[in-house]
């Protein structure tokens, strides 16, 4: 189960300027897709912005850095346009504005896989949702290959999973393949239990697990 703050990694350098690199290395496909579309179009529609903002909030991006991130991302907008059309929604998601209940609750909670999968199909120009469910299988495989997943066995498994509507299994299959060496290491040295490697059912859990595994792999032995 995901709990508030679970996706946050203490000491990780989460700033507006670090998101490009973090997206490439540690984001699940749903968030990677939003990031790619933002960089390509300098814009995301409302539900995509909300899904992505809450994810970024969950990995520890501060409100100030989140506003900066979106302001830099929306290159075609003037400051007045950005402030009047988008800034309030970001602040609302963080719980800085809105009613007492929203402020007390510190805004919205990052979306789980179940929530993202259960959302209605994205319409034309919309980018929210789960690529494993909402992309055509050929577009999905093409996007995976563009992100560096080229193992034929993994891609065949993803096609099979998606055909059986096991979307979270497909996502976990990709995670396991892209973190294969790190997972093998923590299993062999006993530093992670089986519970630490349970099926991922939340995008923020995906990020945190990826970040921690890659950091452990970089750490010098007997440090």
PDB file of C-alpha atoms in Angstrom:
ATOM      1  CA  UNK A   1       0.000   0.000   0.000  1.00  0.00           C
ATOM      2  CA  UNK A   2       1.156   3.546  -0.756  1.00  0.00           C
ATOM      3  CA  UNK A   3       1.138   6.067   2.071  1.00  0.00           C
ATOM      4  CA  UNK A   4       1.584   9.826   1.927  1.00  0.00           C
ATOM      5  CA  UNK A   5       5.232  10.732   1.550  1.00  0.00           C
ATOM      6  CA  UNK A   6       6.254   7.213   0.512  1.00  0.00           C
ATOM      7  CA  UNK A   7       7.572   8.340  -2.867  1.00  0.00           C
ATOM      8  CA  UNK A   8       9.875  10.915  -1.302  1.00  0.00           C
ATOM      9  CA  UNK A   9      13.547   9.999  -1.069  1.00  0.00           C
ATOM     10  CA  UNK A  10      15.340  11.817   1.725  1.00  0.00           C
ATOM     11  CA  UNK A  11      18.331  13.730   0.417  1.00  0.00           C
ATOM     12  CA  UNK A  12      17.500  13.276  -3.254  1.00  0.00           C
ATOM     13  CA  UNK A  13      18.156  16.405  -5.357  1.00  0.00           C
ATOM     14  CA  UNK A  14      14.623  17.134  -6.570  1.00  0.00           C
ATOM     15  CA  UNK A  15      14.587  20.542  -8.262  1.00  0.00           C
ATOM     16  CA  UNK A  16      13.049  21.929 -11.439  1.00  0.00           C
ATOM     17  CA  UNK A  17      16.408  21.600 -13.184  1.00  0.00           C
ATOM     18  CA  UNK A  18      16.872  17.940 -12.162  1.00  0.00           C
ATOM     19  CA  UNK A  19      13.566  16.660 -13.570  1.00  0.00           C
ATOM     20  CA  UNK A  20      14.830  16.033 -17.126  1.00  0.00           C
ATOM     21  CA  UNK A  21      17.501  13.645 -15.901  1.00  0.00           C
ATOM     22  CA  UNK A  22      15.295  12.010 -13.270  1.00  0.00           C
ATOM     23  CA  UNK A  23      12.542  11.459 -15.845  1.00  0.00           C
ATOM     24  CA  UNK A  24      14.935   9.671 -18.142  1.00  0.00           C
ATOM     25  CA  UNK A  25      16.362   7.438 -15.413  1.00  0.00           C
ATOM     26  CA  UNK A  26      13.619   6.793 -12.863  1.00  0.00           C
ATOM     27  CA  UNK A  27      10.101   7.732 -13.996  1.00  0.00           C
ATOM     28  CA  UNK A  28       7.456   5.132 -14.865  1.00  0.00           C
ATOM     29  CA  UNK A  29       6.170   5.222 -18.420  1.00  0.00           C
ATOM     30  CA  UNK A  30       3.017   7.198 -17.520  1.00  0.00           C
ATOM     31  CA  UNK A  31       5.087  10.084 -16.162  1.00  0.00           C
ATOM     32  CA  UNK A  32       7.799   9.738 -18.796  1.00  0.00           C
ATOM     33  CA  UNK A  33       5.074  10.111 -21.442  1.00  0.00           C
ATOM     34  CA  UNK A  34       3.790  13.314 -19.808  1.00  0.00           C
ATOM     35  CA  UNK A  35       7.326  14.677 -19.561  1.00  0.00           C
ATOM     36  CA  UNK A  36       8.118  13.909 -23.200  1.00  0.00           C
ATOM     37  CA  UNK A  37       4.878  15.543 -24.336  1.00  0.00           C
ATOM     38  CA  UNK A  38       5.523  18.628 -22.211  1.00  0.00           C
ATOM     39  CA  UNK A  39       8.998  19.051 -23.676  1.00  0.00           C
ATOM     40  CA  UNK A  40       7.710  18.440 -27.208  1.00  0.00           C
ATOM     41  CA  UNK A  41       4.649  20.713 -27.094  1.00  0.00           C
ATOM     42  CA  UNK A  42       5.554  23.179 -24.281  1.00  0.00           C
ATOM     43  CA  UNK A  43       2.115  22.419 -22.898  1.00  0.00           C
ATOM     44  CA  UNK A  44      -0.077  19.736 -21.308  1.00  0.00           C
ATOM     45  CA  UNK A  45      -3.855  19.788 -20.956  1.00  0.00           C
ATOM     46  CA  UNK A  46      -5.498  19.994 -17.518  1.00  0.00           C
ATOM     47  CA  UNK A  47      -5.691  16.304 -16.519  1.00  0.00           C
ATOM     48  CA  UNK A  48      -2.146  15.646 -17.712  1.00  0.00           C
ATOM     49  CA  UNK A  49      -0.884  18.636 -15.719  1.00  0.00           C
ATOM     50  CA  UNK A  50      -2.700  17.475 -12.603  1.00  0.00           C
ATOM     51  CA  UNK A  51      -1.488  13.864 -12.869  1.00  0.00           C
ATOM     52  CA  UNK A  52       2.096  15.033 -13.404  1.00  0.00           C
ATOM     53  CA  UNK A  53       2.034  17.815 -10.776  1.00  0.00           C
ATOM     54  CA  UNK A  54       0.864  15.405  -8.079  1.00  0.00           C
ATOM     55  CA  UNK A  55       3.534  12.888  -9.026  1.00  0.00           C
ATOM     56  CA  UNK A  56       6.229  15.590  -8.837  1.00  0.00           C
ATOM     57  CA  UNK A  57       4.841  16.737  -5.497  1.00  0.00           C
ATOM     58  CA  UNK A  58       5.026  13.121  -4.303  1.00  0.00           C
ATOM     59  CA  UNK A  59       8.707  12.712  -5.192  1.00  0.00           C
ATOM     60  CA  UNK A  60       9.560  15.786  -3.137  1.00  0.00           C
ATOM     61  CA  UNK A  61       9.480  18.718  -5.576  1.00  0.00           C
ATOM     62  CA  UNK A  62       8.646  21.820  -3.531  1.00  0.00           C
ATOM     63  CA  UNK A  63       5.798  24.119  -4.528  1.00  0.00           C
ATOM     64  CA  UNK A  64       8.224  26.870  -5.542  1.00  0.00           C
ATOM     65  CA  UNK A  65      10.268  24.498  -7.709  1.00  0.00           C
ATOM     66  CA  UNK A  66       7.096  23.005  -9.199  1.00  0.00           C
ATOM     67  CA  UNK A  67       5.850  26.449 -10.244  1.00  0.00           C
ATOM     68  CA  UNK A  68       9.285  27.139 -11.730  1.00  0.00           C
ATOM     69  CA  UNK A  69       9.233  23.794 -13.556  1.00  0.00           C
ATOM     70  CA  UNK A  70       5.869  24.498 -15.207  1.00  0.00           C
ATOM     71  CA  UNK A  71       6.719  28.126 -15.932  1.00  0.00           C
ATOM     72  CA  UNK A  72       9.856  27.038 -17.789  1.00  0.00           C
ATOM     73  CA  UNK A  73       7.931  24.242 -19.500  1.00  0.00           C
ATOM     74  CA  UNK A  74       5.249  26.563 -20.892  1.00  0.00           C
ATOM     75  CA  UNK A  75       7.641  28.526 -23.067  1.00  0.00           C
ATOM     76  CA  UNK A  76       4.981  30.074 -25.307  1.00  0.00           C
ATOM     77  CA  UNK A  77       3.088  31.705 -22.435  1.00  0.00           C
ATOM     78  CA  UNK A  78       3.676  35.183 -21.037  1.00  0.00           C
ATOM     79  CA  UNK A  79       4.062  35.560 -17.264  1.00  0.00           C
ATOM     80  CA  UNK A  80       0.577  37.056 -17.095  1.00  0.00           C
ATOM     81  CA  UNK A  81      -0.937  34.141 -19.013  1.00  0.00           C
ATOM     82  CA  UNK A  82       0.862  31.592 -16.884  1.00  0.00           C
ATOM     83  CA  UNK A  83      -0.043  33.275 -13.601  1.00  0.00           C
ATOM     84  CA  UNK A  84      -3.707  33.735 -14.528  1.00  0.00           C
ATOM     85  CA  UNK A  85      -4.309  30.348 -16.181  1.00  0.00           C
ATOM     86  CA  UNK A  86      -2.071  27.807 -14.469  1.00  0.00           C
ATOM     87  CA  UNK A  87      -0.390  28.959 -11.271  1.00  0.00           C
ATOM     88  CA  UNK A  88      -3.493  28.722  -9.054  1.00  0.00           C
ATOM     89  CA  UNK A  89      -4.088  25.071  -9.978  1.00  0.00           C
ATOM     90  CA  UNK A  90      -0.525  24.141  -9.012  1.00  0.00           C
ATOM     91  CA  UNK A  91      -0.873  25.917  -5.667  1.00  0.00           C
ATOM     92  CA  UNK A  92      -4.263  24.234  -5.148  1.00  0.00           C
ATOM     93  CA  UNK A  93      -2.769  20.768  -5.787  1.00  0.00           C
ATOM     94  CA  UNK A  94      -0.192  21.500  -3.069  1.00  0.00           C
ATOM     95  CA  UNK A  95      -2.850  22.695  -0.631  1.00  0.00           C
ATOM     96  CA  UNK A  96      -1.631  26.290  -0.407  1.00  0.00           C
ATOM     97  CA  UNK A  97      -4.954  27.706  -1.614  1.00  0.00           C
ATOM     98  CA  UNK A  98      -8.556  26.519  -1.686  1.00  0.00           C
ATOM     99  CA  UNK A  99     -10.927  25.701   1.136  1.00  0.00           C
ATOM    100  CA  UNK A 100      -9.961  24.755   4.689  1.00  0.00           C
ATOM    101  CA  UNK A 101     -10.260  21.037   3.924  1.00  0.00           C
ATOM    102  CA  UNK A 102      -7.856  21.294   0.984  1.00  0.00           C
ATOM    103  CA  UNK A 103      -5.328  23.330   2.952  1.00  0.00           C
ATOM    104  CA  UNK A 104      -5.537  21.069   6.009  1.00  0.00           C
ATOM    105  CA  UNK A 105      -5.113  18.002   3.818  1.00  0.00           C
ATOM    106  CA  UNK A 106      -2.117  19.601   2.068  1.00  0.00           C
ATOM    107  CA  UNK A 107      -3.832  19.350  -1.293  1.00  0.00           C
ATOM    108  CA  UNK A 108      -4.312  16.238  -3.377  1.00  0.00           C
ATOM    109  CA  UNK A 109      -2.580  12.888  -3.010  1.00  0.00           C
ATOM    110  CA  UNK A 110      -0.493  11.573  -5.946  1.00  0.00           C
ATOM    111  CA  UNK A 111      -2.515   9.226  -8.141  1.00  0.00           C
ATOM    112  CA  UNK A 112      -2.147   5.461  -7.758  1.00  0.00           C
ATOM    113  CA  UNK A 113      -1.934   3.087 -10.718  1.00  0.00           C
ATOM    114  CA  UNK A 114      -5.525   2.051  -9.991  1.00  0.00           C
ATOM    115  CA  UNK A 115      -6.705   5.658 -10.176  1.00  0.00           C
ATOM    116  CA  UNK A 116      -4.759   6.308 -13.408  1.00  0.00           C
ATOM    117  CA  UNK A 117      -5.964   3.064 -14.995  1.00  0.00           C
ATOM    118  CA  UNK A 118      -9.553   3.785 -13.970  1.00  0.00           C
ATOM    119  CA  UNK A 119      -9.657   7.232 -15.540  1.00  0.00           C
ATOM    120  CA  UNK A 120     -11.597   7.552 -18.760  1.00  0.00           C
ATOM    121  CA  UNK A 121      -9.661   7.203 -21.999  1.00  0.00           C
ATOM    122  CA  UNK A 122      -7.722  10.375 -22.851  1.00  0.00           C
ATOM    123  CA  UNK A 123      -9.284  12.327 -25.704  1.00  0.00           C
ATOM    124  CA  UNK A 124      -7.575  14.029 -28.639  1.00  0.00           C
ATOM    125  CA  UNK A 125      -4.604  16.075 -27.461  1.00  0.00           C
ATOM    126  CA  UNK A 126      -4.792  14.684 -23.910  1.00  0.00           C
ATOM    127  CA  UNK A 127      -1.795  12.876 -22.469  1.00  0.00           C
ATOM    128  CA  UNK A 128      -2.894  11.619 -19.045  1.00  0.00           C
ATOM    129  CA  UNK A 129      -3.621   7.994 -18.247  1.00  0.00           C
ATOM    130  CA  UNK A 130      -1.534   4.809 -18.442  1.00  0.00           C
ATOM    131  CA  UNK A 131       0.388   4.090 -21.663  1.00  0.00           C
ATOM    132  CA  UNK A 132       0.036   0.341 -21.086  1.00  0.00           C
ATOM    133  CA  UNK A 133      -3.721   0.728 -21.183  1.00  0.00           C
ATOM    134  CA  UNK A 134      -4.328   3.808 -23.309  1.00  0.00           C
ATOM    135  CA  UNK A 135      -1.693   3.497 -26.066  1.00  0.00           C
ATOM    136  CA  UNK A 136      -2.138   1.148 -28.999  1.00  0.00           C
ATOM    137  CA  UNK A 137       0.205  -1.789 -28.473  1.00  0.00           C
ATOM    138  CA  UNK A 138       2.407  -0.747 -31.417  1.00  0.00           C
ATOM    139  CA  UNK A 139       2.724   2.823 -30.108  1.00  0.00           C
ATOM    140  CA  UNK A 140       3.446   1.431 -26.645  1.00  0.00           C
ATOM    141  CA  UNK A 141       6.240  -0.822 -27.913  1.00  0.00           C
ATOM    142  CA  UNK A 142       7.631   2.033 -30.021  1.00  0.00           C
ATOM    143  CA  UNK A 143       7.696   4.319 -26.980  1.00  0.00           C
ATOM    144  CA  UNK A 144       9.368   1.651 -24.844  1.00  0.00           C
ATOM    145  CA  UNK A 145      12.038   1.209 -27.511  1.00  0.00           C
ATOM    146  CA  UNK A 146      12.538   4.984 -27.642  1.00  0.00           C
ATOM    147  CA  UNK A 147      13.199   4.920 -23.883  1.00  0.00           C
ATOM    148  CA  UNK A 148      15.824   2.190 -24.282  1.00  0.00           C
ATOM    149  CA  UNK A 149      13.798  -0.997 -23.730  1.00  0.00           C
ATOM    150  CA  UNK A 150      14.849  -3.172 -26.667  1.00  0.00           C
ATOM    151  CA  UNK A 151      14.952  -6.685 -25.232  1.00  0.00           C
ATOM    152  CA  UNK A 152      12.731  -8.749 -27.561  1.00  0.00           C
ATOM    153  CA  UNK A 153      11.660 -11.107 -24.774  1.00  0.00           C
ATOM    154  CA  UNK A 154      10.574  -8.201 -22.558  1.00  0.00           C
ATOM    155  CA  UNK A 155       8.644  -6.535 -25.387  1.00  0.00           C
ATOM    156  CA  UNK A 156       6.967  -9.830 -26.273  1.00  0.00           C
ATOM    157  CA  UNK A 157       5.949 -10.207 -22.621  1.00  0.00           C
ATOM    158  CA  UNK A 158       4.567  -6.671 -22.577  1.00  0.00           C
ATOM    159  CA  UNK A 159       2.450  -7.389 -25.672  1.00  0.00           C
ATOM    160  CA  UNK A 160       1.123 -10.519 -23.975  1.00  0.00           C
ATOM    161  CA  UNK A 161       0.399  -8.722 -20.686  1.00  0.00           C
ATOM    162  CA  UNK A 162      -1.421  -5.877 -22.432  1.00  0.00           C
ATOM    163  CA  UNK A 163      -3.450  -8.368 -24.492  1.00  0.00           C
ATOM    164  CA  UNK A 164      -4.620  -9.923 -21.208  1.00  0.00           C
ATOM    165  CA  UNK A 165      -5.237  -6.467 -19.680  1.00  0.00           C
ATOM    166  CA  UNK A 166      -2.535  -7.033 -17.040  1.00  0.00           C
ATOM    167  CA  UNK A 167      -1.270  -3.494 -17.316  1.00  0.00           C
ATOM    168  CA  UNK A 168       0.500  -3.273 -13.961  1.00  0.00           C
ATOM    169  CA  UNK A 169       2.252  -6.602 -14.687  1.00  0.00           C
ATOM    170  CA  UNK A 170       3.572  -5.127 -17.960  1.00  0.00           C
ATOM    171  CA  UNK A 171       4.847  -2.065 -16.096  1.00  0.00           C
ATOM    172  CA  UNK A 172       6.546  -4.204 -13.441  1.00  0.00           C
ATOM    173  CA  UNK A 173       8.053  -6.371 -16.176  1.00  0.00           C
ATOM    174  CA  UNK A 174       9.697  -3.275 -17.656  1.00  0.00           C
ATOM    175  CA  UNK A 175      10.887  -2.137 -14.216  1.00  0.00           C
ATOM    176  CA  UNK A 176      12.447  -5.532 -13.499  1.00  0.00           C
ATOM    177  CA  UNK A 177      14.166  -5.595 -16.895  1.00  0.00           C
ATOM    178  CA  UNK A 178      15.601  -2.087 -16.579  1.00  0.00           C
ATOM    179  CA  UNK A 179      16.811  -2.687 -13.001  1.00  0.00           C
ATOM    180  CA  UNK A 180      17.833  -6.323 -13.460  1.00  0.00           C
ATOM    181  CA  UNK A 181      21.420  -6.014 -12.226  1.00  0.00           C
ATOM    182  CA  UNK A 182      20.509  -3.845  -9.232  1.00  0.00           C
ATOM    183  CA  UNK A 183      17.678  -6.195  -8.164  1.00  0.00           C
ATOM    184  CA  UNK A 184      20.009  -9.204  -8.464  1.00  0.00           C
ATOM    185  CA  UNK A 185      22.569  -7.435  -6.258  1.00  0.00           C
ATOM    186  CA  UNK A 186      20.164  -6.531  -3.422  1.00  0.00           C
ATOM    187  CA  UNK A 187      18.708 -10.041  -3.476  1.00  0.00           C
ATOM    188  CA  UNK A 188      22.130 -11.659  -3.332  1.00  0.00           C
ATOM    189  CA  UNK A 189      23.525  -9.456  -0.577  1.00  0.00           C
ATOM    190  CA  UNK A 190      20.273  -9.622   1.396  1.00  0.00           C
ATOM    191  CA  UNK A 191      19.988  -5.845   1.767  1.00  0.00           C
ATOM    192  CA  UNK A 192      16.405  -5.912   0.442  1.00  0.00           C
ATOM    193  CA  UNK A 193      13.672  -8.330   1.485  1.00  0.00           C
ATOM    194  CA  UNK A 194      11.025  -9.733  -0.832  1.00  0.00           C
ATOM    195  CA  UNK A 195       8.599  -7.152   0.607  1.00  0.00           C
ATOM    196  CA  UNK A 196      10.905  -4.378  -0.645  1.00  0.00           C
ATOM    197  CA  UNK A 197      10.481  -5.840  -4.141  1.00  0.00           C
ATOM    198  CA  UNK A 198       6.718  -6.411  -4.069  1.00  0.00           C
ATOM    199  CA  UNK A 199       4.673  -5.585  -7.165  1.00  0.00           C
ATOM    200  CA  UNK A 200       4.636  -1.826  -7.764  1.00  0.00           C
ATOM    201  CA  UNK A 201       1.123  -0.368  -7.761  1.00  0.00           C
ATOM    202  CA  UNK A 202       1.939   3.351  -7.518  1.00  0.00           C
ATOM    203  CA  UNK A 203       3.993   5.601  -9.835  1.00  0.00           C
ATOM    204  CA  UNK A 204       5.724   7.241  -6.868  1.00  0.00           C
ATOM    205  CA  UNK A 205       6.767   3.849  -5.503  1.00  0.00           C
ATOM    206  CA  UNK A 206       8.241   3.114  -8.940  1.00  0.00           C
ATOM    207  CA  UNK A 207      10.310   6.295  -8.769  1.00  0.00           C
ATOM    208  CA  UNK A 208      11.540   5.731  -5.223  1.00  0.00           C
ATOM    209  CA  UNK A 209      12.495   2.102  -5.817  1.00  0.00           C
ATOM    210  CA  UNK A 210      14.311   2.987  -9.036  1.00  0.00           C
ATOM    211  CA  UNK A 211      16.154   5.874  -7.404  1.00  0.00           C
ATOM    212  CA  UNK A 212      17.254   3.816  -4.403  1.00  0.00           C
ATOM    213  CA  UNK A 213      18.366   0.827  -6.488  1.00  0.00           C
ATOM    214  CA  UNK A 214      20.451   2.983  -8.820  1.00  0.00           C
ATOM    215  CA  UNK A 215      21.990   4.911  -5.903  1.00  0.00           C
ATOM    216  CA  UNK A 216      22.956   1.659  -4.177  1.00  0.00           C
ATOM    217  CA  UNK A 217      24.563   0.428  -7.381  1.00  0.00           C
ATOM    218  CA  UNK A 218      26.695   3.597  -7.513  1.00  0.00           C
ATOM    219  CA  UNK A 219      27.819   3.347  -3.887  1.00  0.00           C
ATOM    220  CA  UNK A 220      31.421   2.169  -3.440  1.00  0.00           C
ATOM    221  CA  UNK A 221      31.792  -1.301  -1.931  1.00  0.00           C
ATOM    222  CA  UNK A 222      32.540  -1.420   1.800  1.00  0.00           C
ATOM    223  CA  UNK A 223      31.859   2.308   2.013  1.00  0.00           C
TER     224      UNK A 223
END
